[in-house]
């Protein structure tokens, strides 16, 4: 019974020592259906903005995928100004074609993070159901969970009306992350994407 008063004051100054260095892999769907309703342009814009949110001491990777997997680099690289600019040019060149190999893309992204000793995050941008690689939703989830024994957090952003919500929600639930959706013709909420990056710290 009774009352109490709590006063909380945010830290006014942040030093380099306060910033947690993290590793982030962006898994980016370039399947043919991403060419509809300007979805790939919206996702590309979000990816480029997310790259801009990285701190210089962070490391990152990009795994573009359709039927096949197309990494920006085969390993994590530092988020230097030059590397981020090169990655943004890579994003500008991505086009929409082919199927949707979700299992291959996420497995590739997780392999990049496997040896990291830092907080690890995957930001997964997709619009459709798996049509290549492992297509069974339950088996796909098991593959990803099995490859993520080190506890990377997976934040998914599903666009369009044909998203397999069961798959994306299970990926988030089983991998310490979350999922958000963008309706047909809508824009990916880049503030949420940025929050997913910050959550890695």
Short mmCIF file of C-alpha atoms in Angstrom, two decimals, residues 23-192:
data_model
loop_
_atom_site.label_atom_id
_atom_site.label_comp_id
_atom_site.label_asym_id
_atom_site.label_seq_id
_atom_site.Cartn_x
_atom_site.Cartn_y
_atom_site.Cartn_z
CA UNK A 23 27.61 -7.32 -36.54
CA UNK A 24 24.62 -6.98 -38.88
CA UNK A 25 23.73 -8.96 -42.00
CA UNK A 26 21.02 -7.67 -44.31
CA UNK A 27 19.25 -10.49 -46.18
CA UNK A 28 17.54 -8.88 -49.16
CA UNK A 29 14.95 -10.53 -51.43
CA UNK A 30 15.44 -9.81 -55.15
CA UNK A 31 12.94 -12.39 -56.47
CA UNK A 32 10.76 -11.51 -59.45
CA UNK A 33 7.75 -10.53 -57.38
CA UNK A 34 9.77 -7.76 -55.73
CA UNK A 35 9.46 -5.93 -59.04
CA UNK A 36 5.72 -5.44 -58.47
CA UNK A 37 4.28 -2.26 -56.90
CA UNK A 38 7.75 -0.72 -56.57
CA UNK A 39 8.57 -3.07 -53.69
CA UNK A 40 12.24 -3.46 -54.57
CA UNK A 41 12.70 0.32 -54.75
CA UNK A 42 11.10 0.72 -51.32
CA UNK A 43 13.20 -2.09 -49.84
CA UNK A 44 16.37 -0.74 -51.47
CA UNK A 45 15.74 2.68 -49.95
CA UNK A 46 15.31 1.08 -46.52
CA UNK A 47 18.48 -0.96 -46.94
CA UNK A 48 20.53 2.09 -47.88
CA UNK A 49 19.18 4.04 -44.93
CA UNK A 50 19.93 1.16 -42.58
CA UNK A 51 23.50 1.07 -43.86
CA UNK A 52 23.73 4.72 -42.93
CA UNK A 53 22.70 3.94 -39.33
CA UNK A 54 25.71 1.68 -38.76
CA UNK A 55 28.55 2.92 -36.58
CA UNK A 56 32.03 2.94 -38.06
CA UNK A 57 33.18 0.20 -35.66
CA UNK A 58 30.32 -2.13 -36.63
CA UNK A 59 30.71 -4.85 -39.21
CA UNK A 60 28.12 -5.80 -41.81
CA UNK A 61 27.23 -7.98 -44.74
CA UNK A 62 24.53 -8.10 -47.41
CA UNK A 63 23.05 -11.31 -48.82
CA UNK A 64 20.88 -10.62 -51.87
CA UNK A 65 18.92 -13.62 -53.05
CA UNK A 66 16.41 -15.00 -55.50
CA UNK A 67 16.82 -18.62 -56.67
CA UNK A 68 20.53 -18.25 -55.97
CA UNK A 69 22.37 -16.42 -53.21
CA UNK A 70 24.38 -13.30 -54.11
CA UNK A 71 26.45 -11.92 -51.20
CA UNK A 72 27.93 -8.44 -51.39
CA UNK A 73 31.11 -9.89 -49.85
CA UNK A 74 31.90 -13.38 -48.59
CA UNK A 75 32.60 -12.12 -45.08
CA UNK A 76 31.71 -9.30 -42.72
CA UNK A 77 33.45 -6.00 -43.37
CA UNK A 78 33.85 -2.87 -41.28
CA UNK A 79 31.26 -0.14 -41.72
CA UNK A 80 33.78 2.43 -42.92
CA UNK A 81 32.56 5.28 -45.10
CA UNK A 82 34.12 3.68 -48.19
CA UNK A 83 32.63 0.24 -47.48
CA UNK A 84 29.16 1.66 -46.82
CA UNK A 85 29.31 3.69 -50.04
CA UNK A 86 30.32 0.57 -51.99
CA UNK A 87 27.48 -1.39 -50.39
CA UNK A 88 24.98 1.31 -51.34
CA UNK A 89 26.17 1.09 -54.95
CA UNK A 90 25.67 -2.70 -54.75
CA UNK A 91 22.12 -2.08 -53.53
CA UNK A 92 21.45 0.32 -56.40
CA UNK A 93 22.38 -2.39 -58.91
CA UNK A 94 20.01 -5.06 -57.53
CA UNK A 95 17.14 -6.06 -59.80
CA UNK A 96 14.11 -8.29 -59.33
CA UNK A 97 14.05 -11.70 -61.01
CA UNK A 98 13.84 -15.40 -60.16
CA UNK A 99 12.41 -17.39 -57.27
CA UNK A 100 12.72 -17.11 -53.49
CA UNK A 101 15.38 -19.23 -51.75
CA UNK A 102 14.84 -18.15 -48.15
CA UNK A 103 16.59 -21.12 -46.55
CA UNK A 104 19.75 -20.64 -48.60
CA UNK A 105 19.86 -16.90 -47.98
CA UNK A 106 19.38 -17.06 -44.21
CA UNK A 107 21.84 -19.96 -43.89
CA UNK A 108 24.44 -17.88 -45.75
CA UNK A 109 23.83 -14.88 -43.53
CA UNK A 110 24.09 -16.97 -40.37
CA UNK A 111 27.39 -18.49 -41.54
CA UNK A 112 28.80 -14.97 -41.81
CA UNK A 113 27.87 -14.33 -38.18
CA UNK A 114 28.91 -17.69 -36.74
CA UNK A 115 32.41 -16.69 -35.60
CA UNK A 116 31.44 -13.28 -34.28
CA UNK A 117 31.92 -12.48 -30.63
CA UNK A 118 29.68 -9.41 -30.83
CA UNK A 119 25.90 -8.96 -30.67
CA UNK A 120 24.59 -10.36 -33.96
CA UNK A 121 21.56 -9.26 -35.97
CA UNK A 122 19.96 -10.32 -39.25
CA UNK A 123 17.59 -7.85 -40.91
CA UNK A 124 15.51 -9.91 -43.35
CA UNK A 125 13.58 -8.07 -46.10
CA UNK A 126 11.25 -10.20 -48.22
CA UNK A 127 7.87 -10.14 -49.93
CA UNK A 128 6.94 -13.72 -50.66
CA UNK A 129 6.75 -17.38 -49.83
CA UNK A 130 9.72 -19.72 -50.32
CA UNK A 131 9.72 -21.17 -53.86
CA UNK A 132 13.31 -22.46 -54.10
CA UNK A 133 15.57 -24.37 -51.73
CA UNK A 134 13.58 -25.66 -48.74
CA UNK A 135 9.95 -24.68 -49.27
CA UNK A 136 8.28 -26.56 -46.40
CA UNK A 137 7.62 -23.90 -43.72
CA UNK A 138 8.23 -26.18 -40.73
CA UNK A 139 11.41 -27.66 -42.16
CA UNK A 140 12.66 -24.20 -43.19
CA UNK A 141 12.21 -22.92 -39.64
CA UNK A 142 14.07 -25.95 -38.28
CA UNK A 143 16.99 -25.37 -40.67
CA UNK A 144 17.33 -21.73 -39.63
CA UNK A 145 17.02 -22.47 -35.92
CA UNK A 146 19.60 -25.24 -36.23
CA UNK A 147 22.04 -22.91 -38.00
CA UNK A 148 21.53 -20.24 -35.35
CA UNK A 149 22.90 -22.01 -32.30
CA UNK A 150 24.79 -18.85 -31.30
CA UNK A 151 21.68 -16.71 -30.77
CA UNK A 152 21.64 -14.15 -33.57
CA UNK A 153 18.47 -12.07 -33.58
CA UNK A 154 16.37 -12.16 -36.76
CA UNK A 155 14.12 -9.19 -37.53
CA UNK A 156 11.90 -9.74 -40.58
CA UNK A 157 10.12 -7.15 -42.68
CA UNK A 158 7.49 -8.65 -45.00
CA UNK A 159 6.09 -6.65 -47.89
CA UNK A 160 3.06 -7.21 -50.13
CA UNK A 161 -0.02 -9.36 -49.82
CA UNK A 162 1.57 -12.77 -50.47
CA UNK A 163 3.87 -12.96 -47.45
CA UNK A 164 3.94 -16.27 -45.59
CA UNK A 165 3.22 -14.84 -42.14
CA UNK A 166 3.53 -18.23 -40.46
CA UNK A 167 7.14 -18.57 -41.61
CA UNK A 168 8.19 -15.01 -40.73
CA UNK A 169 6.53 -15.01 -37.34
CA UNK A 170 8.08 -18.34 -36.45
CA UNK A 171 11.51 -17.10 -37.55
CA UNK A 172 11.16 -14.11 -35.25
CA UNK A 173 9.77 -16.07 -32.31
CA UNK A 174 12.43 -18.79 -32.45
CA UNK A 175 15.36 -16.45 -33.11
CA UNK A 176 14.97 -13.71 -30.49
CA UNK A 177 13.60 -11.21 -32.98
CA UNK A 178 10.32 -9.94 -34.38
CA UNK A 179 8.41 -9.38 -37.61
CA UNK A 180 6.65 -6.43 -39.16
CA UNK A 181 4.59 -6.10 -42.35
CA UNK A 182 4.13 -3.48 -45.02
CA UNK A 183 0.85 -3.52 -46.95
CA UNK A 184 0.68 -3.55 -50.73
CA UNK A 185 1.80 -0.17 -52.02
CA UNK A 186 3.12 0.86 -48.59
CA UNK A 187 6.61 1.79 -47.48
CA UNK A 188 8.96 -0.15 -45.26
CA UNK A 189 9.13 1.69 -41.94
CA UNK A 190 12.83 2.50 -41.85
CA UNK A 191 12.56 3.71 -38.26
CA UNK A 192 11.60 0.17 -37.25
#
